[in-house]
mmCIF file of C-alpha atoms in Angstrom:
data_model
loop_
_atom_site.group_PDB
_atom_site.id
_atom_site.type_symbol
_atom_site.label_atom_id
_atom_site.label_comp_id
_atom_site.label_asym_id
_atom_site.label_seq_id
_atom_site.Cartn_x
_atom_site.Cartn_y
_atom_site.Cartn_z
ATOM 1 C CA MET A 3 32.330 23.263 44.610
ATOM 2 C CA ARG A 4 31.321 24.903 47.877
ATOM 3 C CA LYS A 5 32.466 28.456 48.579
ATOM 4 C CA LEU A 6 35.877 28.579 50.252
ATOM 5 C CA GLU A 7 35.841 31.332 52.858
ATOM 6 C CA GLY A 8 35.624 32.079 56.575
ATOM 7 C CA ILE A 9 37.330 30.383 59.501
ATOM 8 C CA TYR A 10 39.760 27.626 58.456
ATOM 9 C CA LEU A 11 40.824 25.502 61.442
ATOM 10 C CA VAL A 12 44.038 23.456 61.374
ATOM 11 C CA ILE A 13 44.202 20.688 63.993
ATOM 12 C CA ASP A 14 47.135 18.690 65.325
ATOM 13 C CA PRO A 15 46.377 14.938 65.234
ATOM 14 C CA SER A 16 49.101 14.209 67.809
ATOM 15 C CA MET A 17 46.903 15.795 70.489
ATOM 16 C CA GLU A 18 45.329 13.261 72.878
ATOM 17 C CA GLU A 19 42.308 11.864 71.025
ATOM 18 C CA GLY A 20 39.641 12.628 73.588
ATOM 19 C CA LYS A 21 40.847 16.199 74.043
ATOM 20 C CA LEU A 22 41.187 16.703 70.277
ATOM 21 C CA LEU A 23 37.676 15.531 69.466
ATOM 22 C CA HIS A 24 36.116 17.459 72.385
ATOM 23 C CA LYS A 25 37.769 20.698 71.266
ATOM 24 C CA LEU A 26 36.961 19.973 67.599
ATOM 25 C CA GLU A 27 33.247 19.481 68.411
ATOM 26 C CA SER A 28 33.265 22.804 70.235
ATOM 27 C CA ALA A 29 34.999 24.572 67.357
ATOM 28 C CA ILE A 30 32.494 23.109 64.866
ATOM 29 C CA ASP A 31 29.611 24.264 67.067
ATOM 30 C CA GLY A 32 31.218 27.709 67.004
ATOM 31 C CA GLY A 33 30.941 27.790 63.218
ATOM 32 C CA ILE A 34 34.274 26.905 61.555
ATOM 33 C CA ASP A 35 33.985 26.694 57.786
ATOM 34 C CA ILE A 36 36.890 24.451 56.743
ATOM 35 C CA LEU A 37 39.057 21.968 58.636
ATOM 36 C CA GLN A 38 42.585 20.708 57.894
ATOM 37 C CA ILE A 39 44.371 17.832 59.597
ATOM 38 C CA TRP A 40 48.058 18.777 59.931
ATOM 39 C CA ASN A 41 50.391 15.900 59.094
ATOM 40 C CA HIS A 42 51.930 16.012 62.572
ATOM 41 C CA TRP A 43 51.007 12.540 63.757
ATOM 42 C CA ALA A 44 52.007 10.939 67.016
ATOM 43 C CA LYS A 45 55.321 9.136 66.563
ATOM 44 C CA GLU A 46 53.743 5.747 67.256
ATOM 45 C CA ALA A 47 50.851 6.315 64.831
ATOM 46 C CA LYS A 48 50.503 3.547 62.236
ATOM 47 C CA HIS A 49 48.630 3.754 58.951
ATOM 48 C CA GLU A 50 45.524 2.156 60.442
ATOM 49 C CA ASP A 51 45.661 4.627 63.367
ATOM 50 C CA LYS A 52 45.593 7.495 60.866
ATOM 51 C CA LEU A 53 42.590 5.998 59.064
ATOM 52 C CA TYR A 54 40.762 5.499 62.366
ATOM 53 C CA LEU A 55 41.290 9.086 63.543
ATOM 54 C CA ILE A 56 40.489 10.563 60.100
ATOM 55 C CA ASP A 57 37.204 8.645 60.094
ATOM 56 C CA LYS A 58 36.372 10.038 63.554
ATOM 57 C CA ILE A 59 37.193 13.586 62.463
ATOM 58 C CA THR A 60 35.357 13.442 59.123
ATOM 59 C CA ALA A 61 32.242 11.972 60.757
ATOM 60 C CA THR A 62 32.275 14.758 63.364
ATOM 61 C CA ALA A 63 32.730 17.450 60.725
ATOM 62 C CA ALA A 64 30.129 15.980 58.362
ATOM 63 C CA ALA A 65 27.379 16.627 60.900
ATOM 64 C CA LYS A 66 27.801 20.355 60.188
ATOM 65 C CA ASN A 67 28.858 20.019 56.551
ATOM 66 C CA VAL A 68 32.426 21.140 57.272
ATOM 67 C CA PRO A 69 34.915 19.944 54.594
ATOM 68 C CA VAL A 70 38.006 18.169 55.893
ATOM 69 C CA LEU A 71 41.392 18.343 54.148
ATOM 70 C CA ILE A 72 44.591 16.455 54.885
ATOM 71 C CA ASN A 73 47.995 18.143 54.905
ATOM 72 C CA GLU A 74 50.337 16.714 52.227
ATOM 73 C CA GLU A 75 49.271 13.064 52.443
ATOM 74 C CA TRP A 76 47.077 13.029 49.350
ATOM 75 C CA GLN A 77 47.251 9.214 49.134
ATOM 76 C CA LEU A 78 44.872 9.062 52.113
ATOM 77 C CA LEU A 79 42.091 10.523 49.936
ATOM 78 C CA LYS A 80 41.568 7.070 48.416
ATOM 79 C CA GLU A 81 40.895 5.346 51.739
ATOM 80 C CA THR A 82 38.840 7.927 53.601
ATOM 81 C CA ASN A 83 36.030 10.450 53.322
ATOM 82 C CA LEU A 84 38.417 13.389 53.198
ATOM 83 C CA ASP A 85 37.287 16.287 51.033
ATOM 84 C CA GLY A 86 40.700 17.392 49.831
ATOM 85 C CA VAL A 87 44.384 18.010 50.450
ATOM 86 C CA HIS A 88 46.544 20.996 51.339
ATOM 87 C CA PHE A 89 50.107 21.113 50.020
ATOM 88 C CA ASP A 90 52.886 23.143 51.633
ATOM 89 C CA ILE A 91 55.340 21.878 49.025
ATOM 90 C CA ILE A 92 54.696 21.245 45.340
ATOM 91 C CA PRO A 93 54.993 17.458 44.712
ATOM 92 C CA GLU A 94 57.813 16.686 42.283
ATOM 93 C CA ASN A 95 55.481 14.441 40.287
ATOM 94 C CA TRP A 96 52.699 17.044 40.262
ATOM 95 C CA THR A 97 51.099 15.964 36.952
ATOM 96 C CA GLU A 98 50.788 12.385 38.165
ATOM 97 C CA VAL A 99 49.502 13.484 41.577
ATOM 98 C CA ARG A 100 46.932 15.863 40.071
ATOM 99 C CA ASN A 101 45.661 13.220 37.666
ATOM 100 C CA THR A 102 45.215 10.834 40.613
ATOM 101 C CA ILE A 103 43.222 13.220 42.820
ATOM 102 C CA PRO A 104 39.502 13.175 41.891
ATOM 103 C CA LYS A 105 38.304 16.408 40.332
ATOM 104 C CA GLU A 106 35.742 17.050 43.070
ATOM 105 C CA LYS A 107 38.397 17.122 45.802
ATOM 106 C CA ILE A 108 39.577 20.486 47.154
ATOM 107 C CA ILE A 109 43.277 21.300 46.641
ATOM 108 C CA GLY A 110 44.966 24.090 48.599
ATOM 109 C CA PHE A 111 48.500 25.424 48.527
ATOM 110 C CA THR A 112 50.655 27.449 50.927
ATOM 111 C CA ALA A 113 52.232 30.587 49.453
ATOM 112 C CA GLY A 114 54.870 32.832 50.936
ATOM 113 C CA ASN A 115 56.403 35.930 49.408
ATOM 114 C CA ASP A 116 57.376 34.110 46.199
ATOM 115 C CA LEU A 117 55.035 35.389 43.481
ATOM 116 C CA GLU A 118 56.081 32.534 41.185
ATOM 117 C CA ARG A 119 54.435 30.060 43.583
ATOM 118 C CA ILE A 120 51.237 32.103 43.298
ATOM 119 C CA ARG A 121 51.440 32.082 39.507
ATOM 120 C CA TRP A 122 52.067 28.357 39.543
ATOM 121 C CA ALA A 123 48.991 27.762 41.730
ATOM 122 C CA ASN A 124 46.885 29.923 39.455
ATOM 123 C CA GLU A 125 47.891 27.815 36.429
ATOM 124 C CA ASN A 126 47.647 24.352 38.003
ATOM 125 C CA GLU A 127 44.101 23.779 39.152
ATOM 126 C CA ILE A 128 44.621 24.823 42.757
ATOM 127 C CA ASP A 129 41.388 25.827 44.528
ATOM 128 C CA TYR A 130 42.704 28.287 47.116
ATOM 129 C CA LEU A 131 45.929 29.804 48.504
ATOM 130 C CA SER A 132 47.016 30.238 52.114
ATOM 131 C CA PHE A 133 49.631 32.780 53.180
ATOM 132 C CA CYS A 134 51.844 31.821 56.114
ATOM 133 C CA ALA A 135 52.691 33.658 58.264
ATOM 134 C CA MET A 136 51.257 37.139 58.580
ATOM 135 C CA PHE A 137 52.555 37.484 62.165
ATOM 136 C CA PRO A 138 55.139 35.604 64.246
ATOM 137 C CA SER A 139 53.609 32.457 65.710
ATOM 138 C CA SER A 140 54.777 29.450 67.737
ATOM 139 C CA SER A 141 52.646 27.169 65.540
ATOM 140 C CA ALA A 142 53.960 28.607 62.285
ATOM 141 C CA ILE A 143 57.685 28.550 62.957
ATOM 142 C CA SER A 144 58.467 27.036 59.528
ATOM 143 C CA CYS A 145 56.810 29.962 57.713
ATOM 144 C CA GLU A 146 58.407 33.200 56.581
ATOM 145 C CA ILE A 147 56.702 36.476 57.501
ATOM 146 C CA VAL A 148 54.481 37.427 54.581
ATOM 147 C CA LYS A 149 54.398 41.080 53.612
ATOM 148 C CA PRO A 150 50.950 42.645 53.149
ATOM 149 C CA SER A 151 52.169 43.877 49.752
ATOM 150 C CA THR A 152 52.535 40.219 48.684
ATOM 151 C CA VAL A 153 48.835 39.617 49.364
ATOM 152 C CA LEU A 154 47.975 42.743 47.381
ATOM 153 C CA LEU A 155 50.094 41.584 44.447
ATOM 154 C CA ALA A 156 48.599 38.089 44.668
ATOM 155 C CA ARG A 157 45.152 39.494 44.075
ATOM 156 C CA GLN A 158 46.437 41.073 40.866
ATOM 157 C CA ILE A 159 47.674 37.656 39.759
ATOM 158 C CA THR A 160 44.760 35.445 40.700
ATOM 159 C CA THR A 161 41.075 35.396 41.595
ATOM 160 C CA LEU A 162 41.521 32.298 43.788
ATOM 161 C CA PRO A 163 40.221 32.478 47.367
ATOM 162 C CA LEU A 164 42.987 33.692 49.689
ATOM 163 C CA PHE A 165 43.404 32.671 53.354
ATOM 164 C CA LEU A 166 45.747 34.421 55.782
ATOM 165 C CA SER A 167 47.414 32.532 58.592
ATOM 166 C CA GLY A 168 50.108 32.728 61.254
ATOM 167 C CA GLY A 169 49.716 34.498 64.565
ATOM 168 C CA ILE A 170 46.309 35.950 63.719
ATOM 169 C CA ASN A 171 43.970 36.774 66.600
ATOM 170 C CA PRO A 172 40.647 38.653 66.692
ATOM 171 C CA GLU A 173 42.452 41.859 67.655
ATOM 172 C CA ASN A 174 45.270 42.027 65.055
ATOM 173 C CA LEU A 175 42.916 40.802 62.343
ATOM 174 C CA GLN A 176 41.676 44.370 62.104
ATOM 175 C CA SER A 177 45.073 45.484 60.815
ATOM 176 C CA LEU A 178 44.609 43.272 57.730
ATOM 177 C CA GLY A 179 41.349 44.902 56.692
ATOM 178 C CA LEU A 180 42.752 46.621 53.585
ATOM 179 C CA LEU A 181 43.732 43.274 52.063
ATOM 180 C CA ASP A 182 41.418 41.301 49.744
ATOM 181 C CA PHE A 183 41.162 37.863 51.343
ATOM 182 C CA GLN A 184 38.391 35.368 51.979
ATOM 183 C CA GLY A 185 39.291 33.865 55.336
ATOM 184 C CA VAL A 186 41.799 33.160 58.096
ATOM 185 C CA ALA A 187 43.510 29.903 58.978
ATOM 186 C CA ILE A 188 43.996 29.305 62.703
ATOM 187 C CA ILE A 189 45.690 26.624 64.817
ATOM 188 C CA SER A 190 46.543 27.425 68.391
ATOM 189 C CA GLY A 191 44.318 30.515 68.534
ATOM 190 C CA ILE A 192 41.295 28.181 68.620
ATOM 191 C CA MET A 193 42.551 24.810 69.810
ATOM 192 C CA SER A 194 44.383 26.207 72.826
ATOM 193 C CA ALA A 195 41.290 28.110 73.970
ATOM 194 C CA ASP A 196 39.321 26.802 76.963
ATOM 195 C CA ASN A 197 36.162 27.405 74.947
ATOM 196 C CA PRO A 198 36.890 26.896 71.240
ATOM 197 C CA ALA A 199 33.281 27.670 70.191
ATOM 198 C CA LYS A 200 33.468 31.076 71.883
ATOM 199 C CA LYS A 201 36.853 31.810 70.302
ATOM 200 C CA VAL A 202 35.591 30.838 66.822
ATOM 201 C CA LYS A 203 32.706 33.247 67.204
ATOM 202 C CA GLU A 204 35.156 36.015 68.193
ATOM 203 C CA TYR A 205 37.128 35.374 65.006
ATOM 204 C CA LYS A 206 33.912 35.335 62.934
ATOM 205 C CA THR A 207 32.792 38.616 64.425
ATOM 206 C CA ALA A 208 36.177 40.240 63.765
ATOM 207 C CA LEU A 209 36.228 38.929 60.203
ATOM 208 C CA ALA A 210 32.699 40.187 59.570
ATOM 209 C CA GLU A 211 33.658 43.627 60.857
ATOM 210 C CA ILE A 212 36.420 44.115 58.298
ATOM 211 C CA LYS A 213 34.318 42.639 55.494
ATOM 212 C CA LYS A 214 31.522 45.221 55.911
#
């Protein structure tokens, strides 16, 4: 499996298609490392609409070898070229779900301050953990604020790659430098920028600075 680290972009598929793909292309040119499609579809989106847009996104990302994950909807892995799935909630039928997902697919999981969720992920073939949210954010309103001490304790529990998310910008990223993590997950910080490529590079520079 490829190394999981760096800039992890989460995109909103309810955004107007032309605008979404234009900004995504810019972000990919800027050097994002991983991409997730949030399961926030337009209300009128049908199953075939999802497949169409996923195919557009995966084709765009494949040009730069950027893996694409889907949020929650693991069933879509069977019909698309998606590289994996990210779960915010543990599926009730986890054993069945895990046995259905091909071994080569990436599986991520959102953790908060609950260390038991981290232990569960460590024991159940999860490939990485994401902590939401490190800072207050309009795009992470469903997340609790994660204490830095939780991330420190997580590293004592697991060697899995850790991603930090929620309200992170190139400036406040510096305050997280004492934590052992592999990357940052960003939504609005990149997709709301006039020049996503430039913004991605700012994040990459800030991340490289604290990883020296």
